[in-house]
Short mmCIF file of C-alpha atoms in Angstrom, two decimals:
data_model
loop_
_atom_site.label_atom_id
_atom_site.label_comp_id
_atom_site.label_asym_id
_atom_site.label_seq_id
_atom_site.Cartn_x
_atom_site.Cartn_y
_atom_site.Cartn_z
CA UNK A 1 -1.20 -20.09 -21.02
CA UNK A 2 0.30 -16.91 -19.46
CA UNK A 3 -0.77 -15.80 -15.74
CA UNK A 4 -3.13 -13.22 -16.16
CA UNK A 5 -0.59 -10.87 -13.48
CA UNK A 6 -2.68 -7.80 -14.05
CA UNK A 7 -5.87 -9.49 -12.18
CA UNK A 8 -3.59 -10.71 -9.26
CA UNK A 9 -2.02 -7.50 -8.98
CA UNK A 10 -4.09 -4.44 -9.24
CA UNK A 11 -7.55 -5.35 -8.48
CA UNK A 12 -5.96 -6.43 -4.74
CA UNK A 13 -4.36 -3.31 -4.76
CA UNK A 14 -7.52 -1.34 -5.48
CA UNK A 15 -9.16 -3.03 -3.09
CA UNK A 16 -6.56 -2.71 -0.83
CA UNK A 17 -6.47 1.50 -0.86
CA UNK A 18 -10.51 1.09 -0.99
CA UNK A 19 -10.06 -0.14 2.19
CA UNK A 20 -7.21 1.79 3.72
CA UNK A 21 -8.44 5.08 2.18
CA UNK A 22 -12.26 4.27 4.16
CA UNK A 23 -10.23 3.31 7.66
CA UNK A 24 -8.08 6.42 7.53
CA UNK A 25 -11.45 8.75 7.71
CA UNK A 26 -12.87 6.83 10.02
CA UNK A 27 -9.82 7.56 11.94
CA UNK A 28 -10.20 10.86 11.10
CA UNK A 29 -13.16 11.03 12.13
CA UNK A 30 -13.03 9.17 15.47
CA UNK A 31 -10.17 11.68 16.64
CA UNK A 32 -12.45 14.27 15.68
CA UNK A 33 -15.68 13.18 17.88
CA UNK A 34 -12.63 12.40 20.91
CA UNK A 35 -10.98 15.40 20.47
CA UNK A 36 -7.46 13.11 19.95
CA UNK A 37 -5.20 15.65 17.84
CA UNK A 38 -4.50 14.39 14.36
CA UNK A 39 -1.34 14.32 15.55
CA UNK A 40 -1.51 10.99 18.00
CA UNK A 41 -2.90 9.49 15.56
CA UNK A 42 -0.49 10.48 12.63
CA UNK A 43 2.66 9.72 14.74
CA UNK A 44 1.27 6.19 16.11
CA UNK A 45 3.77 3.33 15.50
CA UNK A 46 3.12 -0.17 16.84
CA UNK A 47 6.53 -0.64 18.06
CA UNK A 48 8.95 1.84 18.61
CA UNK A 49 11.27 0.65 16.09
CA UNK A 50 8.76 0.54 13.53
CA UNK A 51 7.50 3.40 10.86
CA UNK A 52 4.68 5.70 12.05
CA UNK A 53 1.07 5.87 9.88
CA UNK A 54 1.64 8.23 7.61
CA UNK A 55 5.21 5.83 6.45
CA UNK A 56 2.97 2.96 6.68
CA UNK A 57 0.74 4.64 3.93
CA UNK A 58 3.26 5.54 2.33
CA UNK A 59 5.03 2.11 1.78
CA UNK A 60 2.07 0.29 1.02
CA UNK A 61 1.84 2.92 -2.14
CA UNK A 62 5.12 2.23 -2.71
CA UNK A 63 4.70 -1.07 -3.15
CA UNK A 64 1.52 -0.94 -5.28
CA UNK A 65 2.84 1.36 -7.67
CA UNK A 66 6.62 0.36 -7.65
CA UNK A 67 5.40 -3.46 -8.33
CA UNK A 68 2.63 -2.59 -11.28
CA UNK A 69 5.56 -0.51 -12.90
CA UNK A 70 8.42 -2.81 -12.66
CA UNK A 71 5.26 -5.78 -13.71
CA UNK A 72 4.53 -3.38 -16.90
CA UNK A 73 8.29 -2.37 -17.76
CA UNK A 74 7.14 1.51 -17.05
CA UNK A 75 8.21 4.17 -14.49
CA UNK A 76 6.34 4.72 -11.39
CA UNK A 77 5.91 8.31 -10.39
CA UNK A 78 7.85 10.07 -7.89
CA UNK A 79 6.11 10.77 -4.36
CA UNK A 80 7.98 12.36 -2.18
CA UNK A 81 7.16 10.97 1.85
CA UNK A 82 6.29 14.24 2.73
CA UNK A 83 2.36 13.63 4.10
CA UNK A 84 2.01 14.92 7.21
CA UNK A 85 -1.97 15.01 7.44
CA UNK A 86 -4.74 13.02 6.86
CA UNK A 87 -5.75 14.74 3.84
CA UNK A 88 -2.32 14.10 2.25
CA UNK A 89 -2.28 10.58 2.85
CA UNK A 90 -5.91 10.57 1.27
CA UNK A 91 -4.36 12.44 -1.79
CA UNK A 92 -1.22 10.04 -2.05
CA UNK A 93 -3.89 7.07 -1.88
CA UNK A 94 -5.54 8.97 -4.67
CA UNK A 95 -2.76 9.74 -6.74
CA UNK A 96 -1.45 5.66 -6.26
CA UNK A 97 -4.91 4.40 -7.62
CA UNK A 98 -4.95 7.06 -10.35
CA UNK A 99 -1.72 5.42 -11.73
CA UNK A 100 -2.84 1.63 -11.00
CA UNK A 101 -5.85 2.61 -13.35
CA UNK A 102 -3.89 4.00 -15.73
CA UNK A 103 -1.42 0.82 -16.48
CA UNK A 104 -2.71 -1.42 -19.59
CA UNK A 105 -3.67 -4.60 -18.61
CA UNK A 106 -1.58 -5.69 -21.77
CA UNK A 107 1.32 -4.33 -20.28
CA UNK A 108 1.51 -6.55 -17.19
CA UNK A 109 -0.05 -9.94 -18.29
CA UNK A 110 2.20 -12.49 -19.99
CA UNK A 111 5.18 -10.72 -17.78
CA UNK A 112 5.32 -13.96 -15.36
CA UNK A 113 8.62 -15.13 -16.12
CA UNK A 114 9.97 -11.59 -16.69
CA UNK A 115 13.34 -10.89 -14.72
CA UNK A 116 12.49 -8.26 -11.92
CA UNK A 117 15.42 -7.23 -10.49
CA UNK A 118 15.07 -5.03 -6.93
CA UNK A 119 18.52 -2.75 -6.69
CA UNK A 120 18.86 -2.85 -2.53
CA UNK A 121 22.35 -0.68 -0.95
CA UNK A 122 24.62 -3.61 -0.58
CA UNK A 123 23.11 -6.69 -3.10
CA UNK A 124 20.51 -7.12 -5.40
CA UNK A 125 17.20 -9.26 -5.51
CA UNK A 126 16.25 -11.13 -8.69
CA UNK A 127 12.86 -12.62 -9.43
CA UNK A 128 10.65 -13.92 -11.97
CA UNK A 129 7.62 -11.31 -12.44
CA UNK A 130 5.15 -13.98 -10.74
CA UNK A 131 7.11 -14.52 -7.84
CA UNK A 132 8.06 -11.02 -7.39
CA UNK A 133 4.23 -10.08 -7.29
CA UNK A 134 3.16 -13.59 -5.22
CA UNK A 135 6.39 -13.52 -3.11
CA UNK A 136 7.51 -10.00 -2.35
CA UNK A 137 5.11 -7.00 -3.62
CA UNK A 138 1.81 -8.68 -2.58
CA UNK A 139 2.99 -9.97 1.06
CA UNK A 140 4.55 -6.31 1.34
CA UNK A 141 1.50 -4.45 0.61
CA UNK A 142 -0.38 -5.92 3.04
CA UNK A 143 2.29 -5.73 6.03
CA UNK A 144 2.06 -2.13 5.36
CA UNK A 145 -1.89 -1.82 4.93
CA UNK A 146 -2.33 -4.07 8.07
CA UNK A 147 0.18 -2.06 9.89
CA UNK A 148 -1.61 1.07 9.41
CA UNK A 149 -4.82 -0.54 10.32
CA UNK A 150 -3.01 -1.92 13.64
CA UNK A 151 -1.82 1.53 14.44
CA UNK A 152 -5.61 2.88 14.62
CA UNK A 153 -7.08 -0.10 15.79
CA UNK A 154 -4.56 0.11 18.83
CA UNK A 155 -5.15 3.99 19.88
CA UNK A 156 -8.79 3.04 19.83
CA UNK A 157 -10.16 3.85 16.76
CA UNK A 158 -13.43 1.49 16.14
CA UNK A 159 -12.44 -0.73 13.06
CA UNK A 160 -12.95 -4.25 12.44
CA UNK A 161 -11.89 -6.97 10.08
CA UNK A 162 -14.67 -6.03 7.58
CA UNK A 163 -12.83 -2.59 7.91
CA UNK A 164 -9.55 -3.57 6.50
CA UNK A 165 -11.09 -6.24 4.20
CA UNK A 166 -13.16 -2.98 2.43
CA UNK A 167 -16.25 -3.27 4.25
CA UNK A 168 -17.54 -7.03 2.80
#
């Protein structure tokens, strides 16, 4: 019986922008009431050798998108990083889902022992489609949604667990 992929996969990543998409205007918002520029918030990083908010949305789009693709043997679309504002980030989130929804279920189930293979600058990473999703594209998601929940959470921004886990 084949994993049904498409019900790990992009229900958690629906959920998943839900979530991120509902903390990011309450961020918005917050700054707004405290008169914080956008700004702070926008440039935030939780270590100084790690990517601000705006890269952390970005990334966890990447890896929704680039892992339902590679799942359902299509192309992802091209986003360019260029949000700067939290209106942009809202669109990317927007633009991420739009594509999730529009992947046939048909088109990722029954991939689980497909060969993913992930092209990095100086080797290559090879995977069967299940543990690519279980292994890599899951985990990586949610580094980069809980990152960009840490960031606001740290300048002060009220948001709790039920927050990130889309308001349960």
């Amino acid at each position: 019986m084949a994993t049904e992929l498409y019900d790990i996969a992009v229900p958690a990543f629906l959920r998943g922008f839900t979530a991120m998409a509902a903390f990011l205007d309450k961020g918005r918002a917050w700054a707004d009431e405290q008169g914080v520029p956008h700004e702070e918030l926008l440039a935030a990083r939780l270590y100084e050798d790690m990517a601000p908010l705006p890269s952390q949305v970005q990334r966890a789009s990447d890896a929704a998108k680039l892992a339902t693709a590679r799942l359902a043997a299509l192309e992802a679309p091209p986003m360019p990083d260029t949000e700067a504002s939290f209106e942009e980030l809202q669109a990317r989130i927007a633009a991420t889902v739009d594509f999730l929804k529009s992947v046939p279920r048909e088109k990722v189930d029954g991939r689980e022992d497909a060969e993913i293979v992930l092209k990095l600058p100086n080797n290559e990473l090879k995977f069967t489609g299940r543990a690519y999703l279980t292994g890599f594209a899951l985990p990586n998601f949610y580094f980069h949604v809980t990152a960009a929940y840490a960031i606001l959470r740290m300048k002060g921004v009220p948001v709790g667990k039920r927050d990130f886990l889309g308001g349960i």
